[in-house]
Structures are given as C-alpha cells and as structure tokens.
Coordinates of C-alpha atoms in Angstrom, one line a residue:
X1 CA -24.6 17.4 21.7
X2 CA -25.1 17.1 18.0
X3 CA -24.7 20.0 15.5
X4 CA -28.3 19.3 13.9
X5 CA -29.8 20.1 17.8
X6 CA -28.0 23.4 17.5
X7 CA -30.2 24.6 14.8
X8 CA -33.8 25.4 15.5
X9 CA -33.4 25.0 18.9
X10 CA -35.6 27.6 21.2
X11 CA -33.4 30.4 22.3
X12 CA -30.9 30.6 19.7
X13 CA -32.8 32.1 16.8
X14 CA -31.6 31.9 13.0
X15 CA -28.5 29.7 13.8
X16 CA -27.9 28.2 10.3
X17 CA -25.5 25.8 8.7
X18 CA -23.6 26.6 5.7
X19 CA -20.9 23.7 5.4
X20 CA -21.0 20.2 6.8
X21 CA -24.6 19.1 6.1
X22 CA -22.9 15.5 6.3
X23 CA -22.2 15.8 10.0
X24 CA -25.3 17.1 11.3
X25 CA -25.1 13.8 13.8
X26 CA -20.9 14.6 14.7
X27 CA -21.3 15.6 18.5
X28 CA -19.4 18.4 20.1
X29 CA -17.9 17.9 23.5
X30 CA -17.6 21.3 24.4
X31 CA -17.0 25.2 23.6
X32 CA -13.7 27.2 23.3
X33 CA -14.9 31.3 22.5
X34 CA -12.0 32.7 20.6
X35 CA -10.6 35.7 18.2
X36 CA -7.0 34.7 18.5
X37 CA -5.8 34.0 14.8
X38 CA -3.8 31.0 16.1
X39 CA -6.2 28.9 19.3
X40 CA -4.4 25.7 18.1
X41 CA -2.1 25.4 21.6
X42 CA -5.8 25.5 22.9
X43 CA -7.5 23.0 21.2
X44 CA -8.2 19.3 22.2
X45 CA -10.7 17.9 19.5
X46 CA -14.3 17.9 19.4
X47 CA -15.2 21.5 20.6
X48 CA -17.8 24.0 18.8
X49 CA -15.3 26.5 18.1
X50 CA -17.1 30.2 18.4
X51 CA -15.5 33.4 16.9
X52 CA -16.7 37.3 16.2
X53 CA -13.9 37.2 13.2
X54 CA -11.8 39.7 14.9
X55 CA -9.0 38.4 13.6
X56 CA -10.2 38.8 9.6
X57 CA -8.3 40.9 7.2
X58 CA -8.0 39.0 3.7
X59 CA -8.8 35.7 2.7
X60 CA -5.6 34.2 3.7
X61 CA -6.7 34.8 7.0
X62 CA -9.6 32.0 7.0
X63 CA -7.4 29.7 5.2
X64 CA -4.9 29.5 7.9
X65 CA -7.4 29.8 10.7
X66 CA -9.2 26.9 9.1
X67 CA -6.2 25.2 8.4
X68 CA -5.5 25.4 12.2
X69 CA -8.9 24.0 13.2
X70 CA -8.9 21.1 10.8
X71 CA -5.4 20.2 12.1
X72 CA -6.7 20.5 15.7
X73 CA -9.7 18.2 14.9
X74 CA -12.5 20.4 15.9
X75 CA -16.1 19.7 16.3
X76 CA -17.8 22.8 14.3
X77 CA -16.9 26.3 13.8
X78 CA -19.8 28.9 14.8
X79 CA -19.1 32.7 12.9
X80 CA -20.5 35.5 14.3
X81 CA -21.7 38.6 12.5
X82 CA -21.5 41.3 15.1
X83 CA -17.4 42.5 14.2
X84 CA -18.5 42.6 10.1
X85 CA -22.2 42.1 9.4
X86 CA -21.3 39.3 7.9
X87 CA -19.8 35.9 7.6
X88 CA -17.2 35.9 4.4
X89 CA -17.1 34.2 1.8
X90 CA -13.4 32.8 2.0
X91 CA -14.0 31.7 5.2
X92 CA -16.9 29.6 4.0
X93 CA -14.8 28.5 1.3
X94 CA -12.1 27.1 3.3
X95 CA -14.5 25.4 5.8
X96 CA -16.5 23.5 2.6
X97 CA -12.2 22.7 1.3
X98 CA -11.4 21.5 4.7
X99 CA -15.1 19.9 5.3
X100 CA -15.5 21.4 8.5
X101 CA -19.1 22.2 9.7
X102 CA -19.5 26.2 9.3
X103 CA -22.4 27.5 11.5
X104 CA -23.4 31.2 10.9
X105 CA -24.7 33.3 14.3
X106 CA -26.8 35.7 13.8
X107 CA -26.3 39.2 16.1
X108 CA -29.0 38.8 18.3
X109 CA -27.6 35.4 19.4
X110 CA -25.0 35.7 22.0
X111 CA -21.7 33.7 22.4
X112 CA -22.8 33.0 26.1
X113 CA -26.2 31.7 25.0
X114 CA -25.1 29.6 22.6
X115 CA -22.2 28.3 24.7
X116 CA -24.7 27.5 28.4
X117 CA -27.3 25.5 25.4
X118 CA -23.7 23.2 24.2
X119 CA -22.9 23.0 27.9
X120 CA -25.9 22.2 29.0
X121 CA -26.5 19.1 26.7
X122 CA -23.4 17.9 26.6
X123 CA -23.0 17.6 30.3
X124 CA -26.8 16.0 30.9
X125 CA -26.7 13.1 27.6
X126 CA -29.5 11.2 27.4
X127 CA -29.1 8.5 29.6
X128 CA -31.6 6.1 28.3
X129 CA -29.5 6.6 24.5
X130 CA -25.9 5.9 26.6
X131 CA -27.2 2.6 28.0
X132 CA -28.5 1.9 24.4
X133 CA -25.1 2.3 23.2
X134 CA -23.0 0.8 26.3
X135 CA -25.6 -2.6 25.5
X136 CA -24.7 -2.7 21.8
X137 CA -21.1 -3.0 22.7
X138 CA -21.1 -5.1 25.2
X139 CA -22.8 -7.7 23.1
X140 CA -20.2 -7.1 20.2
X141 CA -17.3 -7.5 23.1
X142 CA -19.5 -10.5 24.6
X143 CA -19.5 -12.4 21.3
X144 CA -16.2 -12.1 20.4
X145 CA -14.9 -13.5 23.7
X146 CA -17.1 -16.6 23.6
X147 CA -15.4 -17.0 20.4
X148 CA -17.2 -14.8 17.5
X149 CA -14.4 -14.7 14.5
X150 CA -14.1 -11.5 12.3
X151 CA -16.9 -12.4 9.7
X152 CA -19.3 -12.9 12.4
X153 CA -17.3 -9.4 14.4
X154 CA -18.1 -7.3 11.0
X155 CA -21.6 -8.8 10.9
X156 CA -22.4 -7.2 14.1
X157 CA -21.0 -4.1 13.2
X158 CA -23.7 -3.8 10.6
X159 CA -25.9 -5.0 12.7
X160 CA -26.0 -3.5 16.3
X161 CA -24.2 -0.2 15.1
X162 CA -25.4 0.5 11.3
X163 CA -22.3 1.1 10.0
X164 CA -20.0 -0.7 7.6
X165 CA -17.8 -2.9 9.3
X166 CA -14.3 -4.9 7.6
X167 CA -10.9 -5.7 8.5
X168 CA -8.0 -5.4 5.7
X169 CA -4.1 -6.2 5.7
X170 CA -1.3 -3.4 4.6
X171 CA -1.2 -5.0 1.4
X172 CA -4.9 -4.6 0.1
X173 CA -6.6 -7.5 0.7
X174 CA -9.8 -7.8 2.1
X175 CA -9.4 -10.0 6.0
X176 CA -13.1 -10.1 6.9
X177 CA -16.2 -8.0 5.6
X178 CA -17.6 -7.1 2.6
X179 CA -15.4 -4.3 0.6
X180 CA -14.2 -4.1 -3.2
X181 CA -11.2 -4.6 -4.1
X182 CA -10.5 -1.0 -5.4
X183 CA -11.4 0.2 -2.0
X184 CA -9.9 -2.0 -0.2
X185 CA -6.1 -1.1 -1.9
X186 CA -7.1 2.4 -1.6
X187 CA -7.8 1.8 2.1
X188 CA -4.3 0.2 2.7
X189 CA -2.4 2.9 0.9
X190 CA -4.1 5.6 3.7
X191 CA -3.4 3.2 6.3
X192 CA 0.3 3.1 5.5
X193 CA 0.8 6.9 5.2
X194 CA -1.5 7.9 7.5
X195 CA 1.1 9.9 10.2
X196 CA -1.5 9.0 12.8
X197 CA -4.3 6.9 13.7
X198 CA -7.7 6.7 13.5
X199 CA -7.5 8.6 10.1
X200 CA -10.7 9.1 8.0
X201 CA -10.3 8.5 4.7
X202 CA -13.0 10.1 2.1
X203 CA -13.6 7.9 -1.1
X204 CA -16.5 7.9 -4.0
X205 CA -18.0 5.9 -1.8
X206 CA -18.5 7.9 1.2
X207 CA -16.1 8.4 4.5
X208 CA -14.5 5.3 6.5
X209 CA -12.2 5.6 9.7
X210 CA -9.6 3.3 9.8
X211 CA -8.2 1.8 13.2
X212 CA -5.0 -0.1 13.7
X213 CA -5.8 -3.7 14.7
X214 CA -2.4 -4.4 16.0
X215 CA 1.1 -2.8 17.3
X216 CA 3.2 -5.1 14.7
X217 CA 5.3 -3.3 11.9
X218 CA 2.5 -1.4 9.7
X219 CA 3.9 -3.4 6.5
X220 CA 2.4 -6.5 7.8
X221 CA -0.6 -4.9 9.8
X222 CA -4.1 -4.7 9.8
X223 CA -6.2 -1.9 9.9
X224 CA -10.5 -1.7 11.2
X225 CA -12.4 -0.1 8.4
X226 CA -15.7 1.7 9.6
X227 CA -18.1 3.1 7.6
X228 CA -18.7 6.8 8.1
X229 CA -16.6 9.6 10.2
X230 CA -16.5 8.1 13.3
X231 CA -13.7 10.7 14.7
X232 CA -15.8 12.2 17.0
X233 CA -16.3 9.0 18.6
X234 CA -13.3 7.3 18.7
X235 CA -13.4 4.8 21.9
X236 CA -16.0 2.9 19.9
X237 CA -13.3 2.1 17.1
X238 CA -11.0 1.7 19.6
X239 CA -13.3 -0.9 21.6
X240 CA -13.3 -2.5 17.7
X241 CA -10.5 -3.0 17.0
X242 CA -9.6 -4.4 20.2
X243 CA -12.0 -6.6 19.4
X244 CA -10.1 -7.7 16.2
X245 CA -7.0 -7.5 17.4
X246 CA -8.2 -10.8 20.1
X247 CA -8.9 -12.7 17.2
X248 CA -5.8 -11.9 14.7
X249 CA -3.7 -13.0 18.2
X250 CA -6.0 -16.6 18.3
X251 CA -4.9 -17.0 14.7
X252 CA -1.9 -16.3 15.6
X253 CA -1.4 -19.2 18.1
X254 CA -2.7 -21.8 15.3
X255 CA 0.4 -20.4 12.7
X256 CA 3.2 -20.7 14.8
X257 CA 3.1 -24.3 14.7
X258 CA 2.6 -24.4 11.2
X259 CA 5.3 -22.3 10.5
X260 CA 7.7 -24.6 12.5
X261 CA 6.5 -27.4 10.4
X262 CA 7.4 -25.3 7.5
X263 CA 10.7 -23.7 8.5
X264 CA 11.8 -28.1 8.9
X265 CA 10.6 -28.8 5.9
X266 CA 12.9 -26.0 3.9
X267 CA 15.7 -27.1 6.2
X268 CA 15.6 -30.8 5.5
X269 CA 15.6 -30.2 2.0
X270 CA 18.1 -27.7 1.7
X271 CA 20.5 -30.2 3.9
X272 CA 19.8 -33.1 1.5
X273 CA 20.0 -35.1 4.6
X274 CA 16.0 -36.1 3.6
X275 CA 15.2 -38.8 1.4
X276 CA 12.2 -38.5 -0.7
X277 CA 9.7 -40.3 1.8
X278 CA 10.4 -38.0 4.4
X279 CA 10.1 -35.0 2.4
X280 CA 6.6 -35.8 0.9
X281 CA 5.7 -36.3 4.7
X282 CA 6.6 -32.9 5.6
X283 CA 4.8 -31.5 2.4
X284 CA 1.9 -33.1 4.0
X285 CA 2.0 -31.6 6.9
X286 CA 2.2 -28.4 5.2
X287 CA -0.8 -28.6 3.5
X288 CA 1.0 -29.6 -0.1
X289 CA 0.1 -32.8 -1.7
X290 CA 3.2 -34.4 -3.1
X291 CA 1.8 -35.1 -6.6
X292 CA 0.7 -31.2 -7.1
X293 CA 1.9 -28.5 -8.8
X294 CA 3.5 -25.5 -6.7
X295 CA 5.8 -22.7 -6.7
X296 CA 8.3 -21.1 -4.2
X297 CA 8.4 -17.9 -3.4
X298 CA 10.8 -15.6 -1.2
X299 CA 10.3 -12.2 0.5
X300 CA 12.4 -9.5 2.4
X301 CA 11.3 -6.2 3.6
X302 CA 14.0 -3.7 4.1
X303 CA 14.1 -0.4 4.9
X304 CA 17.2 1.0 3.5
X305 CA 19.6 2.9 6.2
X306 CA 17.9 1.6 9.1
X307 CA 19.5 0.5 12.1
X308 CA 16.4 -1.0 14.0
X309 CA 13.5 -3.0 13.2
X310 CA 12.1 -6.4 12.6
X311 CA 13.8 -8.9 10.6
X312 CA 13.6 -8.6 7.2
X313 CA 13.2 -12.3 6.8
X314 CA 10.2 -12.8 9.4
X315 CA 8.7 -9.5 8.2
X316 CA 8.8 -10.8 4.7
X317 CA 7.0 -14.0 6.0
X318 CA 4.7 -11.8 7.3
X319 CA 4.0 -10.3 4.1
X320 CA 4.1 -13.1 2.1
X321 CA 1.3 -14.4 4.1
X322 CA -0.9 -11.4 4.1
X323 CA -0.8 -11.5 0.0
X324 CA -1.9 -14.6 -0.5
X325 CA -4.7 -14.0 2.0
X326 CA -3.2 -16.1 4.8
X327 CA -3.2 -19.5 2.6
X328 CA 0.2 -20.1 2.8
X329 CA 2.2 -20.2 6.0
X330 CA 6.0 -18.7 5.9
X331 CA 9.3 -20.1 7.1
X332 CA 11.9 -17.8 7.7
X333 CA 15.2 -18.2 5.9
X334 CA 18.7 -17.3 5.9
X335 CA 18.3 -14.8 3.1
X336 CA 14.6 -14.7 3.1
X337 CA 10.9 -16.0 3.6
X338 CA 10.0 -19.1 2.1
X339 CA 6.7 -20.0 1.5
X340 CA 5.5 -23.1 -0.5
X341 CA 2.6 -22.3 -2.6
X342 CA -0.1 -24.7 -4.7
X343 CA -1.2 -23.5 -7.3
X344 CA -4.9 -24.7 -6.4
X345 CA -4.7 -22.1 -4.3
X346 CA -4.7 -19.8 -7.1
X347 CA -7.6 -21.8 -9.1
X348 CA -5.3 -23.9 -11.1
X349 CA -6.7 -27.7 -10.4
X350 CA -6.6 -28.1 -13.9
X351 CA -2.7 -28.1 -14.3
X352 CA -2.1 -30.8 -11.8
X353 CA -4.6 -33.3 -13.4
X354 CA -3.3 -32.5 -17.0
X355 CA 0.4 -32.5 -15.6
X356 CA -0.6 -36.7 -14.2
X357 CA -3.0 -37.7 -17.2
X358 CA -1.5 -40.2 -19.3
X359 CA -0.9 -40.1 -21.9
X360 CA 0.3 -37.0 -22.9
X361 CA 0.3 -35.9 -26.7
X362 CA 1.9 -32.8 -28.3
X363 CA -1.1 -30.6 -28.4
X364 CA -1.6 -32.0 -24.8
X365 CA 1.7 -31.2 -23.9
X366 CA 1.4 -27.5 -25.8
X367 CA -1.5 -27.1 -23.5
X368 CA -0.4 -28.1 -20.1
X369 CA 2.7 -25.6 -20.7
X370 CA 0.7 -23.0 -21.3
X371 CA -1.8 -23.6 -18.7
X372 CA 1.6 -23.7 -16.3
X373 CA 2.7 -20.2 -17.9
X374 CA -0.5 -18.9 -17.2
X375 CA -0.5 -20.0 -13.2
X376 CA 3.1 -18.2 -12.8
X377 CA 1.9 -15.2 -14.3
X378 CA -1.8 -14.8 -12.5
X379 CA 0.7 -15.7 -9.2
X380 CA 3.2 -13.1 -10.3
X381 CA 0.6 -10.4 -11.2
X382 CA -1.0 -10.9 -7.8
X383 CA 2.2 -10.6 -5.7
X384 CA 3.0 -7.1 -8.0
X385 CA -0.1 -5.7 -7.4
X386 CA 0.1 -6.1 -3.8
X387 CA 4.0 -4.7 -3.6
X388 CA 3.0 -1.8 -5.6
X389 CA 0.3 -1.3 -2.5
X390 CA 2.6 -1.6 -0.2
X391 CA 5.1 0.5 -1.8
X392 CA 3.0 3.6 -2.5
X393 CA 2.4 3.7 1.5
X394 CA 5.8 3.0 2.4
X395 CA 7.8 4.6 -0.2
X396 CA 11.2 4.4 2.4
X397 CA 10.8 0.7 2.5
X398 CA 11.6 -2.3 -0.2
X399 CA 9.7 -4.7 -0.9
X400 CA 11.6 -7.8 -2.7
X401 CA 9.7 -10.6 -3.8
X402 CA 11.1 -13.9 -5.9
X403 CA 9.1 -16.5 -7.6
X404 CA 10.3 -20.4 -8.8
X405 CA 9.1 -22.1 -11.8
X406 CA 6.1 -24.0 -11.2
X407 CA 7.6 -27.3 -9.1
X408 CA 5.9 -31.3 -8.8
X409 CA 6.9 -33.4 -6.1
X410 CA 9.4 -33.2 -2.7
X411 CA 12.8 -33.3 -4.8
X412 CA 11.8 -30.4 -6.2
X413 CA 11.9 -28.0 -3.2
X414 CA 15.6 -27.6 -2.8
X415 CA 16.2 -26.5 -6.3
X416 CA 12.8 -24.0 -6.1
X417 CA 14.2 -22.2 -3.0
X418 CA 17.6 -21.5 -4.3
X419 CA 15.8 -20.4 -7.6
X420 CA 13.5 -18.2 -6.0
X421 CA 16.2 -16.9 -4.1
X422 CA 18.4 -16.1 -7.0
X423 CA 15.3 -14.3 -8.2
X424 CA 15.1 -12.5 -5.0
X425 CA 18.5 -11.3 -5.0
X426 CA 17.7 -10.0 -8.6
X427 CA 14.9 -7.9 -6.8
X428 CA 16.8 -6.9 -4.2
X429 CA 19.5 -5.7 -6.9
X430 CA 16.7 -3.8 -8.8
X431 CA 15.5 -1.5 -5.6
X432 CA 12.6 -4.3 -5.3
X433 CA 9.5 -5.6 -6.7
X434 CA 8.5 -9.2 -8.1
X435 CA 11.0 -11.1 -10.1
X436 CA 10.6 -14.7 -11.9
X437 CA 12.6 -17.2 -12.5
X438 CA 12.2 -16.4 -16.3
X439 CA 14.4 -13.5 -15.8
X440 CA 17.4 -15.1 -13.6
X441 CA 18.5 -17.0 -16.8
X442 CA 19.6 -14.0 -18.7
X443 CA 22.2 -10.9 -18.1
X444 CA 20.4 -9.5 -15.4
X445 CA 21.4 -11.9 -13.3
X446 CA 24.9 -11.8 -13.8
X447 CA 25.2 -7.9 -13.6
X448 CA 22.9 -8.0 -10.6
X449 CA 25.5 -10.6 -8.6
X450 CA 28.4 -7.8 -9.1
X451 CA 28.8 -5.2 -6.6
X452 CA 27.6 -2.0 -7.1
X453 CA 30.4 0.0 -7.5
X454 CA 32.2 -2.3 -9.9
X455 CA 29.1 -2.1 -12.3
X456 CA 29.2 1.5 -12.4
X457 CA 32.9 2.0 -12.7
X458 CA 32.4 -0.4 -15.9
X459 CA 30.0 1.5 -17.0
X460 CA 31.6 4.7 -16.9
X461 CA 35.0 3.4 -18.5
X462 CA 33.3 2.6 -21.4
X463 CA 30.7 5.4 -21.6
X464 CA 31.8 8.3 -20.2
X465 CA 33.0 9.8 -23.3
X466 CA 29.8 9.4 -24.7
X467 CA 28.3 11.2 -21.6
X468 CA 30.3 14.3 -22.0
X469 CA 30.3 14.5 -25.7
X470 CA 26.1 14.5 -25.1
X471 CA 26.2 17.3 -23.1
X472 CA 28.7 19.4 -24.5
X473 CA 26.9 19.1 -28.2
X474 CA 23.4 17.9 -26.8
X475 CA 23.9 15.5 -29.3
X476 CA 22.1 11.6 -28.8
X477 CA 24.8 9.4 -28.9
X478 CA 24.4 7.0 -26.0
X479 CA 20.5 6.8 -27.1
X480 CA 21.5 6.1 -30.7
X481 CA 23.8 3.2 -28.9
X482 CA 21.2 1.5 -27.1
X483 CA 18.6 1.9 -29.8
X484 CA 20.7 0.6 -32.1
X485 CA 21.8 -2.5 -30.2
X486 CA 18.0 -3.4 -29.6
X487 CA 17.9 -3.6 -33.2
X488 CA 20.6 -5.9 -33.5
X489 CA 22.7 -3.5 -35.7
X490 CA 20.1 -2.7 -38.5
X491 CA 20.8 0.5 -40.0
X492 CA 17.6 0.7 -41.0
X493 CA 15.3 -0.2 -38.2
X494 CA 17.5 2.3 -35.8
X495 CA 16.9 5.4 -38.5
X496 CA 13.3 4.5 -38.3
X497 CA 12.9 4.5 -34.2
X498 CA 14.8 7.4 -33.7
X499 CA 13.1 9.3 -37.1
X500 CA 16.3 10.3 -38.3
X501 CA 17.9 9.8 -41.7
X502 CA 20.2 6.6 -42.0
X503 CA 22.8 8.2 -42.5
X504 CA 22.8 10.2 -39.5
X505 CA 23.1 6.9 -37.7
X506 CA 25.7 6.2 -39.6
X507 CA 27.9 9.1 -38.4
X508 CA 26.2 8.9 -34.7
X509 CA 27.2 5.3 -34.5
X510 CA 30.8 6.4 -35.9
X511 CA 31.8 8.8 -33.5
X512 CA 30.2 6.2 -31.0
X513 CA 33.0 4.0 -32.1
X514 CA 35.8 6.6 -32.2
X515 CA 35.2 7.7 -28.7
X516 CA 35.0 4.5 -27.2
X517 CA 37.6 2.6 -29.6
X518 CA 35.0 -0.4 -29.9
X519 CA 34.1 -1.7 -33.3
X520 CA 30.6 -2.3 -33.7
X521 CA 30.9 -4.5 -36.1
X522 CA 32.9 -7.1 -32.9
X523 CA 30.1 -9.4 -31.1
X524 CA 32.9 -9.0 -27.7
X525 CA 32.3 -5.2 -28.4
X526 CA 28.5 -5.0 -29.0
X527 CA 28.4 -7.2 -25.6
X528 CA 31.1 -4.8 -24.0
X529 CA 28.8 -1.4 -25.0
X530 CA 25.2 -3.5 -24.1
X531 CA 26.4 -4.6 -20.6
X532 CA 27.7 -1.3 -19.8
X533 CA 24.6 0.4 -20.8
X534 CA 22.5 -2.4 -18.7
X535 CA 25.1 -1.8 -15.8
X536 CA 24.8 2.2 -16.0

C-alpha cells in the first residue's frame, strides 16, 4: 500500500502527513504497533511503524527512536495523539533530519483501524498493476538476453519504468546512460563507502539508489544508478543490475583475449628477444599504430596490512581500464599493470601528424613540444582526478599510478615500461597517487629507492637537534632551514617569506649551523641539510 492512499481514505479520518511529502508513492509492506523505545530487533524494512509515544520524555527520546527506525529501514512512522494530545515537535524534527515519512493520527482513529486498512491492501495489490509491472520487466530482461547492450538497457529504463537509468565504474566515469560528470564522481565516492548495498544517495539533483553490478573487488566495480528511492522496491534494482551484470561479463569474454595480446607484447619487448618488425606487429594487434604517439602507464592497488585479496597487479589493470573508460586494455606485470595508451585516445591527433610532417622548423618544433606537454598533462590530470575518486571511497587502500614520456614507435616500449615503472615506484614511495616521468629525474627518485628506515634515521642524525631545540624554545629553526634553502641562500628573500628582520635569519641560520656542525656556506652541506629535510 502507498502512504498517499493512507490519507483521505474512508474510515480513517484526519490522518495527515507532516514529513516525507516526497514519498507519498514509497509502499509499506506491513504494520508493527509499538511503544517500546528501542523495536529495532523487531524491524525488517518497509513496515508503517504505529506508536501512542509512550515512550516520550525529552527530545532526545525522538532522536534516538528515529535514529532506530531510519537504521531499520522503515516504511513510515504513524504518531498517535491519545498518550499527549499531541505529536511533538522534536519528533517531527528528527523525522524531517532523517527524511522519514511522519504521519499524525488523530484520537478518534484507532491503531487497529488503521492497521486492518494497511493489511488489507497490502495483502489484496492490484493485480491488473502487478502484471503491468511483471510485463515491463520481462521485456527489459527479454532484450538484454537477445543481446540489448547497456545504452540500449538504460534506454529502457527510462522508458518502460520512468526512471533515470545509468551504469558507472568505482572511479567516476560514466559506463552507459546519460549522467554529469559531477554526479557521476559523487556517485562513485557513495558507492565505495557505502557499508551496504542498495544505498540511496540524495544529491541537488534529487535521490538515486545505487546497485552493485558485479561481486569483483569494489575498486574496480560498477555500480546501477536509478533515479529516485527505489528502497522500498528493491528486487527491481536487483533484477537490473542483473541485467548489467550479463553484459559487463560478455565484455568481459571479448578483453581476455586482448589482454593476452597485450601481456606478449610487454613481454617480447621487455626480453629484447623481438626485432622491430615483430614488435610493430603486436602494437597492431593492440590497437596502436606504430607511427603514433603514446604513453605507458602502470597501476597497483594495495591495501596496506592486508593479507588477502586480489592481485595488486590485475586489480591495477582493472583500474587502469575503468579510467580511461575501457579504451585501453591492461597487461599484468611483475611489478604492475601495463597499459599502452595513444594519445588519440585522449584527442591529440594533432601531435602525431605534426610529430611526421616534414619539415620541421624551430617554431614548428617549439610547437609540437608543447602540444606533447600538453597531452601528458590532460593524461595525467585525468588519471589524478580519478585516484583522488577512488581514494576518498577507499581511504584504506593505495592507489599508485605511473606515467612515461609520450613514446613513437615499437623500440620505444621497453624503455616506457621501465620508466613508468620507476615512476610508479615513486608513487608507491609517496603513499600513492599519479607520478610522471618529469619527476623520476630529480632527488625524489633517489630518496624514494632507499628504504624507509634508512631515510629517516638520516634524517634524524642530522636534524634532530634542531627538532628539540624547536620545541624546547618554540623557536622556527627547521622552517627557517627549509625556507632558506628554497631560496638558494638569499638572506634577503628568506627574511621576506618568513616576515622577519634579516638579521634574525641571520642568527636562526647560525645556531642552525652550530647545532648541526654544517656550514651553510658548503654546497655538500646545503645538499646534506635539503635531503635530510626531503627524507624527514
């Protein structure tokens, strides 16, 4: 029965609604009468929960009570006035905060009329509206076994059910359907945190349910968006996302191949067994023309202390994949994913026909390298976006992603995977997040191949005394340090960043020296101080 035929029907008088005019359509399934302050144990979902307030004292009372019945997933709550005269404030309060559906009995309304109209309906539903219902899903079910894909599944969502229908991944972009971007990363962030599923999600743009698509590792998983609170009737989603799930599986079938063809391709060239010919054949058959522009990028997804769980390699794959919207196909390496990817994928086209235009001039030259800048960026910008996505939902997990330097031809693969992967052991080094090979060439490389332990036991060798003498004089001579290092040694510019006299980094810098027994004026010792702050 649906709340809205609860009120004005014949025999129950003045029922009214005070919270939930959104869900006038939510059914109920049943009735549970109670004045216990705490029916959770008793609660299965869906019911038209009816109390006399028995158990109201203060307004923490209807908070927790509420509390309880949100939790619980109850239809409604019906209030009577009998016990106080009245229904409370607070109590209406918490049921608008929790958006649950507040209905308010009035005295001459009885529990037990109330409860034989709810069982009545819901026991005798409209047959003629059931096979209605049954016939709209079994065409949906119908088209997607005779081979309906997701575009044409969402479509019919819309259609037969009047609801808005998409499929997304873990990492925010949009499978199938029409949703914005915004919403769609917002979408993926619930999906990922979401202790349970279905879970509705309320945006600006109204209520969606989201139902998991697949059993495989959340990180790499996609989740059934559908328009509206659809809580209350949960097989349907369930019967959707079924529906979704047969199709990820048939796409599934088509990518296993490719990602053999992949994983031989990264082997032959990592071998150096392959000469050039065969190399470009394999690039081929993995969808890269020999003569285009491309980059490498590697992937692992870790979850720090864990003893169990998917490779981090083929879940990284996995990832990889789902970022790039399932252009690219993954092979799974020794230390990580490798996945080739052409920058016309990405909207470049130009690069590759200025890169093989001939001639070249300067000004030519300037702009093809800038044009190549650009393309690592845009693909480095996209990858971050998408890690910070998947980050903010799995917060335990790390995400570490490394990215070559735009690549032309088959010779080039060998040296793009181990720079990507030098880049992704950089990530990895850094707790995770996207690195490019732009930053491998610098310190941060070389402090992040050293083990932990001995970078912080350098560290503190050389800046401990500057730790303690901080605290005990809350003094800022380890910030003076670093500032004064970024300014290569200007007096000057330090005073003016920190907003202190020069000469009080003068005497900071002195005592630096004094404690430490480095001369600041040494290169060996400005390099000694700035690695051990980098390492710290």
């Amino acid at each position: 029965m649906r709340i809205r035929e609860l009120i004005g029907t014949e025999g129950l008088g003045a029922v009214t609604l005070l919270t939930g005019d959104r869900h006038l359509d939510r059914r109920v399934t049943g009735v549970y009468i109670t004045d216990l302050p705490d029916p959770g144990r008793y609660l299965a979902g869906g019911e038209l929960v009816m109390t006399g307030l028995m158990w109201h004292r203060d307004p923490g009372d209807s908070r927790r009570f509420v509390e309880i019945l949100a939790a619980a997933g109850v239809g409604a709550l019906a209030a009577g006035r009998a016990w106080l005269g009245h229904v409370p404030g607070d109590l209406v309060e918490a049921c608008r905060e929790h958006d649950l559906p507040l209905l308010d009995v009035p005295e001459e309304v009885s529990f037990r009329t109330l409860s034989d109209v709810v069982e009545t309906r819901t026991s005798g539903v409209d047959a003629l509206d059931l096979r209605g219902e049954l016939g709209r899903h079994r065409r949906i079910v119908a088209a997607v076994a005779e081979g309906a894909d997701l575009e044409e599944l969402c479509a019919l969502i819309s259609g037969e059910l009047g609801m808005t229908g998409a499929v997304i991944s873990a990492v925010g972009t949009v499978v199938a359907g029409a949703l914005d971007e915004g919403t769609a990363a917002l979408l993926a962030r619930e999906y990922l945190a979401a202790t349970r599923l279905p879970h509705l999600v309320r945006t600006p743009g109204g209520p969606f349910t989201l139902f998991a698509v697949d059993r495989a590792h959340r990180a790499a998983g996609w989740a059934l968006v559908c328009g509206g609170d659809l809580l209350d009737r949960a097989d349907t989603g369930y019967e959707l996302a079924a529906c979704a799930a047969l199709e990820r599986s048939r796409r599934e079938e088509g990518r296993r191949v490719e990602r053999r063809l992949a994983e031989q391709l990264i082997g032959a060239a990592s071998s150096g067994a392959a000469d050039t010919a065969e190399l470009a054949a394999r690039l081929r058959t993995c969808g890269v023309d020999p003569t285009e522009s491309y980059a490498v990028v590697m992937a692992s997804v870790v979850r720090p202390g864990a003893t169990d769980g998917p490779d981090p390699a083929v879940l990284g794959g996995r990832v990889i994949e789902e970022m790039l919207e399932r252009r690219v196909v993954a092979a799974a390496g020794a230390d990580g994913a490798v996945a080739l990817v052409p920058l016309r994928t990405l909207g470049t086209d130009e690069i590759v026909h200025l890169q093989h235009s001939q001639p070249v001039h300067v000004q030519g030259r300037n702009r093809v390298q800038m044009q190549v800048q650009r393309s690592v960026r845009a693909l480095s910008d996209l990858l971050s976006r998408r890690v910070a996505t998947l980050q903010a939902g799995l917060p335990a997990s790390r995400v570490s992603v490394g990215v070559s330097a735009v690549l032309t031809g088959p010779g080039a693969v060998r040296g793009g995977a181990e720079e990507a992967g030098h880049a992704l052991r950089l990530a990895e080094a850094r707790g995770g997040g996207v690195v490019t090979s732009d930053e491998i060439y610098t310190h941060a490389l070389l402090l992040a191949t050293v083990p932990d332990d001995v970078r912080r036991s350098f560290a503190d060798r050389i800046l401990a005394p500057l730790f303690v003498y901080d605290r005990r004089h809350q003094s800022e001579l380890v910030r003076t340090l670093g500032t004064f290092l970024d300014c290569a040694g200007s007096w000057n510019l330090c005073a003016e960043r920190l907003h202190v006299h020069v000469n009080t980094v003068r005497y900071r810098i002195r005592r630096v020296e004094e404690l430490t027994g480095r001369d600041l004026s040494s290169m060996a010792d400005r390099v000694d101080l700035f690695l051990a702050l980098r390492a710290g």
